[in-house]
Amino acid sequence: MARALLPDLAPWKASADFRRLWTSGLISNFGSFLTFVAVPVQLKDLTGSTAAVGAIGAVELLPLIVCGLYGGALADALDKRKLIVWTEAGQGLLSAVLLVNALLPHPALWPLYAIAALSSALGSIQRPALDSLWPRIVAHADLPAAASLNSLRWTVGGVAGPALAGVVVAYAGLGWAYAADALTFAVSLAYIVRIAPSPAAHEASKPSLTAVLEGARYAWSRKELLGTYVVDLAAMSLAMPLAVLPFLADELHADWALGLMYASVPAGSLLVSLTSGWASRVHRHGLMVVLAATGWGLAVAAAGLCGNVWLVLLFLTVGGGFDMVSGIFRAAMWNQTIPDELRGRLAGIELLSYSVGPQLGQVRAGGLAAWAGLRTSVVAGGLACAGAVGLLTLCLPGLMTYDARTNEHAVRMRERHTAVHA
C-alpha cells in the first residue's frame, strides 16, 4: 500500500535528459524562491505599502502575456534546448543586478519593478519550450508520472527556498538571497547544456501572429482544455494571498513565521507530490481539477479567518496540496492530448492560465487589502474562487466528463506516440 503511494520513477529511470532537466529545475527553482521572498520584503521595507507590493504582479503581467504567447510560437519553430539555455542565462544576469542594487547604500525602488518585468519576459519565453519538451523525452504512458515528478521538483525548492529565505533575509540580508539565486542559475546551466538538441517539428509554423492565432483556435476548439485554463486562472487570480503575507505576519505578531507562510503552500504541494503514485491510476482528470480548485479556494478563505498563526500555516498547507492535485491533472491532460507541432503554442497559452492568475492575484490581494482590509482580501478571494469554479464547471461540462481512456485526442496521441517509438 505504501509503495503504491510513492511517486512513479519510470521517467527518471528511462530518460537521461529528463534527469538533467529535472535536476536543473530543482536547483534554479530553489534560488528563484529565495528571490520570490526577498523582493516583496524589500518592497515592504522601502514603501510600507500593500499596494506597492501587489503592484509587482501588475508590472509582470504584460510581459508575461506577450512573451508567453510569442514564446510558444518560438518553441514550436526553434530548437527548444537553445531557447532554454539562453533564457536561463538571462535570468541569472537579472539576479546579479538585484544583488548589486541591494548592496547600494540606498537601494533604488525602480530596479525591483524593472527586473521583475524582464524576468517575467524571459521566464515566459522559456516555459513553453520546457513544457513542450517533456513529451519528446518521456514515453506517453509515463507523462502523468513525469507531471508528478516535475511537481515534486518545484515543491522541494518551494518549501526549502522560502523557509531559508526568511532566515537569510532576517539575519544575513537581502544581498545573500540574491547572490544565492544568481549562483543557482549558473549551476543549472551546467546541466541544461548537456541536453540533446530538440529542433522544430517538420509541421511547425514559423513564429508569427498567425501561428499564435492558430494555437488559440485549437485551444478554443477543445472545451475540456479550455476548462483547465479558465478554472486555474480563476483560482489563482481570486484566491492567491501571497502579496499580503508580510502584512499578515505583522498582524499576527509573527514576523518569524513569514518564511514559513511562503513555504506552507509549496509544503502542501510537496506532501501531495511525495504521495502521488495514485495519480497514474486516475483517469477522470477534469473532475480532479475542479475538485482541487474548489478546495484551494476554501482553504485560503479558512486561512484568512484564523487568528492563530499555526492554523494559518495549516490551511495554507492544505491549500497548497489542493493546488498540486490540480496541477498534476492539468499537466496530464495537456501533455497527453496536444499534437507535437502545436505543443509550444499551447504551452504558451497554458503559461497564461497558471501564471497570469497569480500576477492578477497579487494585484487583487494588495489592492483589496488597502481598500477593505487585510482579512477581507483573503477571505473574500477564497470564497469567490470556490464560487467561480462552480459556475465555470456548469458552463464547460466537457471538463467534468473528460476521461483519458476514451477521449479522442488522448487516444490519437497515444497511437501516434506508439507508432513513432515502435
Short mmCIF file of C-alpha atoms in Angstrom, two decimals:
data_model
loop_
_atom_site.label_atom_id
_atom_site.label_comp_id
_atom_site.label_asym_id
_atom_site.label_seq_id
_atom_site.Cartn_x
_atom_site.Cartn_y
_atom_site.Cartn_z
CA MET A 1 0.00 0.00 0.00
CA ALA A 2 2.75 2.46 0.95
CA ARG A 3 4.66 1.68 -2.25
CA ALA A 4 1.56 2.45 -4.31
CA LEU A 5 1.56 5.99 -2.91
CA LEU A 6 5.21 6.71 -3.73
CA PRO A 7 6.00 8.73 -6.89
CA ASP A 8 6.34 6.71 -10.09
CA LEU A 9 10.03 6.94 -11.10
CA ALA A 10 9.65 5.49 -14.61
CA PRO A 11 10.50 8.77 -16.44
CA TRP A 12 13.58 9.30 -14.25
CA LYS A 13 14.86 5.79 -14.93
CA ALA A 14 14.19 5.81 -18.67
CA SER A 15 15.43 9.25 -19.80
CA ALA A 16 18.81 10.87 -19.11
CA ASP A 17 17.54 14.20 -20.50
CA PHE A 18 14.59 14.05 -18.11
CA ARG A 19 17.03 13.62 -15.22
CA ARG A 20 19.13 16.58 -16.41
CA LEU A 21 16.12 18.88 -16.84
CA TRP A 22 14.65 17.78 -13.52
CA THR A 23 17.89 18.44 -11.64
CA SER A 24 18.42 21.77 -13.38
CA GLY A 25 14.91 22.87 -12.49
CA LEU A 26 15.31 21.80 -8.87
CA ILE A 27 18.46 23.91 -8.49
CA SER A 28 17.22 27.05 -10.25
CA ASN A 29 13.80 26.87 -8.56
CA PHE A 30 15.47 26.79 -5.16
CA GLY A 31 17.26 30.07 -5.90
CA SER A 32 14.24 31.65 -7.54
CA PHE A 33 12.16 31.10 -4.43
CA LEU A 34 14.80 32.95 -2.40
CA THR A 35 14.24 35.96 -4.64
CA PHE A 36 10.49 35.35 -4.61
CA VAL A 37 10.52 36.12 -0.88
CA ALA A 38 13.28 38.74 -0.91
CA VAL A 39 11.65 41.08 -3.46
CA PRO A 40 8.33 41.65 -1.62
CA VAL A 41 10.20 42.00 1.67
CA GLN A 42 12.46 44.65 0.11
CA LEU A 43 9.43 46.42 -1.36
CA LYS A 44 7.71 46.36 2.02
CA ASP A 45 10.81 47.82 3.68
CA LEU A 46 11.15 50.56 1.06
CA THR A 47 7.47 51.56 0.82
CA GLY A 48 5.43 50.06 3.68
CA SER A 49 2.53 49.74 1.23
CA THR A 50 0.40 46.68 0.43
CA ALA A 51 -0.49 48.23 -2.93
CA ALA A 52 3.19 48.71 -3.80
CA VAL A 53 3.90 45.05 -3.04
CA GLY A 54 0.86 43.94 -5.01
CA ALA A 55 1.96 46.11 -7.95
CA ILE A 56 4.84 43.72 -8.62
CA GLY A 57 2.23 41.46 -10.19
CA ALA A 58 1.00 44.29 -12.41
CA VAL A 59 4.42 45.01 -13.92
CA GLU A 60 4.95 41.31 -14.60
CA LEU A 61 1.60 40.87 -16.31
CA LEU A 62 2.09 42.45 -19.76
CA PRO A 63 5.49 40.81 -20.43
CA LEU A 64 4.03 37.50 -19.30
CA ILE A 65 1.10 37.72 -21.73
CA VAL A 66 3.05 38.97 -24.76
CA CYS A 67 6.16 36.85 -24.29
CA GLY A 68 4.20 33.78 -23.20
CA LEU A 69 2.16 33.72 -26.40
CA TYR A 70 5.09 34.55 -28.67
CA GLY A 71 7.38 32.27 -26.68
CA GLY A 72 5.03 29.42 -27.50
CA ALA A 73 5.40 30.15 -31.22
CA LEU A 74 9.19 30.33 -30.80
CA ALA A 75 9.20 26.98 -29.00
CA ASP A 76 7.45 25.35 -31.96
CA ALA A 77 9.70 26.99 -34.58
CA LEU A 78 13.17 26.89 -32.96
CA ASP A 79 15.41 24.47 -31.11
CA LYS A 80 13.86 24.19 -27.65
CA ARG A 81 17.18 23.48 -25.95
CA LYS A 82 18.74 26.72 -27.23
CA LEU A 83 15.77 28.76 -26.03
CA ILE A 84 16.04 27.21 -22.57
CA VAL A 85 19.80 27.80 -22.33
CA TRP A 86 19.74 31.47 -23.33
CA THR A 87 16.77 32.41 -21.18
CA GLU A 88 18.31 30.64 -18.17
CA ALA A 89 21.50 32.67 -18.63
CA GLY A 90 19.47 35.88 -18.84
CA GLN A 91 17.65 35.09 -15.61
CA GLY A 92 20.98 34.64 -13.87
CA LEU A 93 22.14 38.07 -15.03
CA LEU A 94 18.98 39.68 -13.67
CA SER A 95 19.59 38.11 -10.27
CA ALA A 96 23.07 39.61 -10.32
CA VAL A 97 21.57 43.07 -10.93
CA LEU A 98 19.25 42.63 -7.96
CA LEU A 99 22.30 41.79 -5.86
CA VAL A 100 24.13 44.95 -6.96
CA ASN A 101 21.09 47.11 -6.17
CA ALA A 102 20.68 45.52 -2.73
CA LEU A 103 24.31 46.28 -1.88
CA LEU A 104 23.94 50.00 -2.61
CA PRO A 105 23.86 52.31 0.45
CA HIS A 106 20.36 53.38 -0.64
CA PRO A 107 18.80 50.72 -2.88
CA ALA A 108 16.57 52.12 -5.61
CA LEU A 109 12.93 51.11 -5.94
CA TRP A 110 12.55 51.15 -9.73
CA PRO A 111 15.03 48.31 -10.46
CA LEU A 112 12.82 45.92 -8.49
CA TYR A 113 9.92 46.58 -10.85
CA ALA A 114 12.08 46.71 -13.99
CA ILE A 115 13.81 43.42 -13.23
CA ALA A 116 10.50 41.81 -12.29
CA ALA A 117 9.17 42.74 -15.74
CA LEU A 118 12.29 41.47 -17.56
CA SER A 119 12.35 38.28 -15.52
CA SER A 120 8.70 37.70 -16.35
CA ALA A 121 9.51 38.13 -20.05
CA LEU A 122 12.41 35.66 -20.01
CA GLY A 123 10.52 33.12 -17.93
CA SER A 124 7.53 33.38 -20.29
CA ILE A 125 9.73 32.67 -23.29
CA GLN A 126 11.44 29.75 -21.56
CA ARG A 127 8.46 27.98 -20.06
CA PRO A 128 6.69 26.96 -23.31
CA ALA A 129 9.98 25.46 -24.56
CA LEU A 130 10.33 23.50 -21.32
CA ASP A 131 6.73 22.33 -21.23
CA SER A 132 6.73 21.26 -24.88
CA LEU A 133 10.00 19.35 -24.43
CA TRP A 134 8.70 16.86 -21.83
CA PRO A 135 6.52 14.86 -24.25
CA ARG A 136 9.57 14.41 -26.51
CA ILE A 137 11.79 12.89 -23.84
CA VAL A 138 9.19 10.90 -21.86
CA ALA A 139 7.05 7.96 -23.00
CA HIS A 140 3.36 8.83 -23.49
CA ALA A 141 2.19 6.45 -20.77
CA ASP A 142 4.70 7.96 -18.33
CA LEU A 143 3.58 11.58 -18.78
CA PRO A 144 1.32 11.64 -15.66
CA ALA A 145 4.27 10.30 -13.65
CA ALA A 146 6.52 12.96 -15.20
CA ALA A 147 4.00 15.65 -14.20
CA SER A 148 4.11 14.37 -10.61
CA LEU A 149 7.92 14.30 -10.56
CA ASN A 150 8.09 17.80 -12.02
CA SER A 151 5.69 18.96 -9.34
CA LEU A 152 7.93 17.36 -6.74
CA ARG A 153 10.93 19.22 -8.15
CA TRP A 154 9.10 22.52 -7.92
CA THR A 155 7.77 21.95 -4.43
CA VAL A 156 11.12 20.92 -2.93
CA GLY A 157 12.51 24.31 -3.94
CA GLY A 158 9.25 25.96 -2.95
CA VAL A 159 9.47 24.64 0.59
CA ALA A 160 13.20 24.94 1.21
CA GLY A 161 13.70 28.23 -0.64
CA PRO A 162 11.16 30.41 1.20
CA ALA A 163 11.90 28.81 4.56
CA LEU A 164 15.60 29.52 4.14
CA ALA A 165 14.91 32.95 2.65
CA GLY A 166 13.05 34.04 5.77
CA VAL A 167 16.14 33.23 7.84
CA VAL A 168 18.66 34.61 5.32
CA VAL A 169 16.82 37.92 4.82
CA ALA A 170 16.27 38.41 8.55
CA TYR A 171 19.78 37.56 9.72
CA ALA A 172 22.15 37.94 6.74
CA GLY A 173 20.43 40.46 4.49
CA LEU A 174 18.77 40.62 1.09
CA GLY A 175 22.10 40.53 -0.74
CA TRP A 176 22.78 36.96 0.31
CA ALA A 177 19.41 35.80 -1.05
CA TYR A 178 20.04 37.43 -4.42
CA ALA A 179 23.61 36.10 -4.55
CA ALA A 180 22.44 32.54 -3.93
CA ASP A 181 19.85 32.89 -6.68
CA ALA A 182 22.48 34.00 -9.21
CA LEU A 183 24.70 31.06 -8.24
CA THR A 184 21.91 28.52 -8.70
CA PHE A 185 21.29 29.74 -12.25
CA ALA A 186 24.98 29.17 -13.08
CA VAL A 187 24.84 25.60 -11.75
CA SER A 188 21.56 24.96 -13.55
CA LEU A 189 23.11 25.96 -16.88
CA ALA A 190 25.78 23.30 -16.46
CA TYR A 191 23.03 20.67 -16.59
CA ILE A 192 20.95 22.21 -19.37
CA VAL A 193 23.81 22.47 -21.89
CA ARG A 194 24.16 18.67 -21.77
CA ILE A 195 20.62 18.07 -23.04
CA ALA A 196 20.30 16.80 -26.60
CA PRO A 197 19.17 19.32 -29.25
CA SER A 198 15.41 19.44 -29.83
CA PRO A 199 14.76 21.02 -33.25
CA ALA A 200 11.39 22.15 -34.52
CA ALA A 201 8.92 19.60 -35.86
CA HIS A 202 8.65 19.50 -39.65
CA GLU A 203 4.99 20.53 -39.45
CA ALA A 204 5.69 23.53 -37.20
CA SER A 205 4.71 27.02 -38.34
CA LYS A 206 7.11 29.95 -38.34
CA PRO A 207 6.73 32.28 -35.34
CA SER A 208 4.10 34.86 -36.24
CA LEU A 209 0.80 36.28 -35.11
CA THR A 210 -0.91 33.85 -37.49
CA ALA A 211 0.84 30.93 -35.77
CA VAL A 212 -0.21 32.22 -32.35
CA LEU A 213 -3.82 32.54 -33.52
CA GLU A 214 -3.70 29.00 -34.92
CA GLY A 215 -2.81 27.72 -31.46
CA ALA A 216 -5.56 29.83 -29.89
CA ARG A 217 -8.16 28.44 -32.30
CA TYR A 218 -7.12 24.90 -31.45
CA ALA A 219 -7.38 25.63 -27.72
CA TRP A 220 -10.84 27.15 -28.21
CA SER A 221 -11.98 24.05 -30.09
CA ARG A 222 -11.01 21.83 -27.15
CA LYS A 223 -13.52 22.76 -24.46
CA GLU A 224 -12.01 20.36 -21.91
CA LEU A 225 -8.64 22.11 -22.34
CA LEU A 226 -10.32 25.49 -22.19
CA GLY A 227 -11.84 24.43 -18.90
CA THR A 228 -8.45 23.71 -17.36
CA TYR A 229 -7.22 27.16 -18.37
CA VAL A 230 -10.13 29.20 -17.05
CA VAL A 231 -10.56 27.22 -13.83
CA ASP A 232 -6.92 27.69 -12.88
CA LEU A 233 -7.00 31.36 -13.93
CA ALA A 234 -10.00 31.95 -11.67
CA ALA A 235 -8.44 30.05 -8.76
CA MET A 236 -5.18 31.96 -8.86
CA SER A 237 -6.48 35.44 -9.67
CA LEU A 238 -9.17 35.34 -6.98
CA ALA A 239 -7.52 33.42 -4.15
CA MET A 240 -3.74 33.93 -4.34
CA PRO A 241 -2.81 35.59 -0.99
CA LEU A 242 0.99 35.81 -1.32
CA ALA A 243 1.23 39.59 -1.77
CA VAL A 244 -0.28 40.25 1.67
CA LEU A 245 1.61 37.60 3.65
CA PRO A 246 4.23 40.07 5.02
CA PHE A 247 1.37 42.17 6.42
CA LEU A 248 -0.48 39.13 7.75
CA ALA A 249 2.67 38.11 9.63
CA ASP A 250 2.84 41.60 11.12
CA GLU A 251 -0.82 41.49 12.22
CA LEU A 252 -0.26 38.13 13.91
CA HIS A 253 2.92 39.46 15.60
CA ALA A 254 4.78 36.58 13.94
CA ASP A 255 7.49 38.09 11.73
CA TRP A 256 9.46 34.89 12.39
CA ALA A 257 6.77 32.95 10.52
CA LEU A 258 6.92 34.87 7.22
CA GLY A 259 9.25 32.37 5.58
CA LEU A 260 7.03 29.54 6.83
CA MET A 261 3.97 31.26 5.35
CA TYR A 262 5.61 31.46 1.95
CA ALA A 263 6.78 27.86 2.30
CA SER A 264 3.44 26.46 3.50
CA VAL A 265 1.72 26.42 0.10
CA PRO A 266 4.67 24.59 -1.54
CA ALA A 267 4.84 22.32 1.53
CA GLY A 268 1.30 21.14 0.90
CA SER A 269 2.20 20.62 -2.74
CA LEU A 270 5.26 18.63 -1.69
CA LEU A 271 3.19 16.31 0.50
CA VAL A 272 0.93 15.55 -2.46
CA SER A 273 3.91 15.06 -4.80
CA LEU A 274 5.58 12.63 -2.41
CA THR A 275 2.41 10.52 -2.28
CA SER A 276 1.39 10.93 -5.93
CA GLY A 277 1.68 7.30 -7.01
CA TRP A 278 -2.13 7.15 -7.05
CA ALA A 279 -2.31 9.84 -9.76
CA SER A 280 -1.27 7.44 -12.54
CA ARG A 281 -4.31 5.30 -11.78
CA VAL A 282 -6.85 8.16 -12.05
CA HIS A 283 -8.43 8.77 -15.47
CA ARG A 284 -11.08 11.44 -14.72
CA HIS A 285 -8.55 14.25 -14.84
CA GLY A 286 -11.05 17.07 -15.37
CA LEU A 287 -13.10 16.12 -12.33
CA MET A 288 -9.96 16.17 -10.19
CA VAL A 289 -9.06 19.66 -11.47
CA VAL A 290 -12.48 21.01 -10.47
CA LEU A 291 -12.49 19.45 -7.00
CA ALA A 292 -8.94 20.59 -6.29
CA ALA A 293 -9.51 24.19 -7.42
CA THR A 294 -12.58 24.41 -5.18
CA GLY A 295 -10.62 23.00 -2.25
CA TRP A 296 -7.88 25.58 -2.82
CA GLY A 297 -10.31 28.48 -2.56
CA LEU A 298 -11.98 27.18 0.60
CA ALA A 299 -8.61 26.53 2.28
CA VAL A 300 -7.44 30.08 1.56
CA ALA A 301 -10.68 31.51 2.95
CA ALA A 302 -10.22 29.44 6.11
CA ALA A 303 -6.66 30.77 6.49
CA GLY A 304 -7.99 34.30 6.29
CA LEU A 305 -10.44 33.65 9.12
CA CYS A 306 -7.84 32.31 11.57
CA GLY A 307 -6.23 34.39 14.28
CA ASN A 308 -3.67 31.76 15.21
CA VAL A 309 -0.52 31.65 13.09
CA TRP A 310 -0.30 27.86 13.25
CA LEU A 311 -3.83 27.48 11.90
CA VAL A 312 -3.00 29.93 9.14
CA LEU A 313 0.02 27.80 8.23
CA LEU A 314 -2.11 24.64 8.35
CA PHE A 315 -4.78 25.93 5.96
CA LEU A 316 -2.20 27.40 3.59
CA THR A 317 -0.54 23.97 3.52
CA VAL A 318 -3.88 22.29 2.79
CA GLY A 319 -4.46 24.80 0.00
CA GLY A 320 -1.06 24.01 -1.47
CA GLY A 321 -1.97 20.33 -1.53
CA PHE A 322 -5.16 21.04 -3.47
CA ASP A 323 -3.24 23.28 -5.87
CA MET A 324 -0.79 20.48 -6.61
CA VAL A 325 -3.57 17.99 -7.31
CA SER A 326 -4.97 20.44 -9.84
CA GLY A 327 -1.54 20.97 -11.39
CA ILE A 328 -0.81 17.26 -11.81
CA PHE A 329 -4.03 16.53 -13.68
CA ARG A 330 -3.95 19.70 -15.77
CA ALA A 331 -0.44 18.79 -16.93
CA ALA A 332 -1.51 15.21 -17.68
CA MET A 333 -4.40 16.43 -19.85
CA TRP A 334 -2.17 18.87 -21.73
CA ASN A 335 0.75 16.52 -22.31
CA GLN A 336 -1.32 13.51 -23.33
CA THR A 337 -3.64 15.19 -25.84
CA ILE A 338 -1.86 18.05 -27.68
CA PRO A 339 -0.05 17.38 -31.01
CA ASP A 340 3.72 17.98 -31.04
CA GLU A 341 3.54 20.62 -33.79
CA LEU A 342 1.21 22.73 -31.60
CA ARG A 343 2.76 21.92 -28.25
CA GLY A 344 4.79 25.11 -27.85
CA ARG A 345 1.93 27.45 -28.69
CA LEU A 346 -0.46 25.60 -26.41
CA ALA A 347 2.21 25.66 -23.69
CA GLY A 348 2.26 29.45 -24.11
CA ILE A 349 -1.49 29.55 -23.52
CA GLU A 350 -1.10 27.21 -20.56
CA LEU A 351 1.55 29.56 -19.17
CA LEU A 352 -1.00 32.36 -19.20
CA SER A 353 -3.54 30.23 -17.36
CA TYR A 354 -1.23 29.34 -14.47
CA SER A 355 0.96 32.47 -14.42
CA VAL A 356 -1.31 35.40 -15.24
CA GLY A 357 -3.60 34.28 -12.44
CA PRO A 358 -1.01 34.65 -9.65
CA GLN A 359 0.05 38.05 -11.00
CA LEU A 360 -3.54 39.28 -11.08
CA GLY A 361 -3.96 37.68 -7.68
CA GLN A 362 -1.15 39.80 -6.23
CA VAL A 363 -2.72 42.97 -7.60
CA ARG A 364 -6.18 41.93 -6.34
CA ALA A 365 -4.95 40.90 -2.90
CA GLY A 366 -2.84 44.00 -2.36
CA GLY A 367 -5.43 46.43 -3.73
CA LEU A 368 -8.39 44.94 -1.88
CA ALA A 369 -6.37 44.81 1.36
CA ALA A 370 -5.56 48.50 1.02
CA TRP A 371 -9.24 49.33 0.37
CA ALA A 372 -11.25 46.89 2.50
CA GLY A 373 -8.77 45.38 4.93
CA LEU A 374 -6.32 42.52 5.07
CA ARG A 375 -8.67 39.78 6.28
CA THR A 376 -11.44 40.77 3.89
CA SER A 377 -9.00 40.47 0.99
CA VAL A 378 -8.01 36.91 1.88
CA VAL A 379 -11.43 35.53 2.88
CA ALA A 380 -13.41 37.14 0.04
CA GLY A 381 -10.86 35.94 -2.50
CA GLY A 382 -11.06 32.33 -1.36
CA LEU A 383 -14.87 32.26 -1.36
CA ALA A 384 -15.02 33.97 -4.75
CA CYS A 385 -12.67 31.30 -6.11
CA ALA A 386 -14.92 28.44 -4.98
CA GLY A 387 -17.98 30.14 -6.47
CA ALA A 388 -16.28 30.93 -9.77
CA VAL A 389 -15.06 27.35 -10.21
CA GLY A 390 -18.59 26.03 -9.72
CA LEU A 391 -20.00 28.47 -12.27
CA LEU A 392 -17.31 27.68 -14.85
CA THR A 393 -17.91 23.96 -14.43
CA LEU A 394 -21.58 24.44 -15.33
CA CYS A 395 -20.55 26.38 -18.45
CA LEU A 396 -17.93 23.81 -19.57
CA PRO A 397 -19.33 20.33 -18.85
CA GLY A 398 -16.70 18.72 -21.09
CA LEU A 399 -14.14 19.27 -18.35
CA MET A 400 -16.08 17.14 -15.87
CA THR A 401 -16.65 14.29 -18.34
CA TYR A 402 -13.06 14.05 -19.62
CA ASP A 403 -11.65 10.50 -19.38
CA ALA A 404 -8.08 9.81 -20.51
CA ARG A 405 -9.00 6.27 -21.57
CA THR A 406 -11.66 7.30 -24.07
CA ASN A 407 -11.03 10.93 -25.05
CA GLU A 408 -10.46 11.02 -28.82
CA HIS A 409 -7.45 13.33 -28.59
CA ALA A 410 -5.78 11.22 -25.91
CA VAL A 411 -6.38 8.05 -27.91
CA ARG A 412 -4.97 9.65 -31.08
CA MET A 413 -1.83 10.90 -29.34
CA ARG A 414 -1.31 7.54 -27.65
CA GLU A 415 -1.47 5.78 -31.03
CA ARG A 416 0.87 8.32 -32.63
CA HIS A 417 3.40 8.01 -29.82
CA THR A 418 3.29 4.21 -30.05
CA ALA A 419 3.87 4.32 -33.82
CA VAL A 420 6.84 6.71 -33.51
CA HIS A 421 8.56 4.61 -30.84
CA ALA A 422 7.71 1.19 -32.32
#
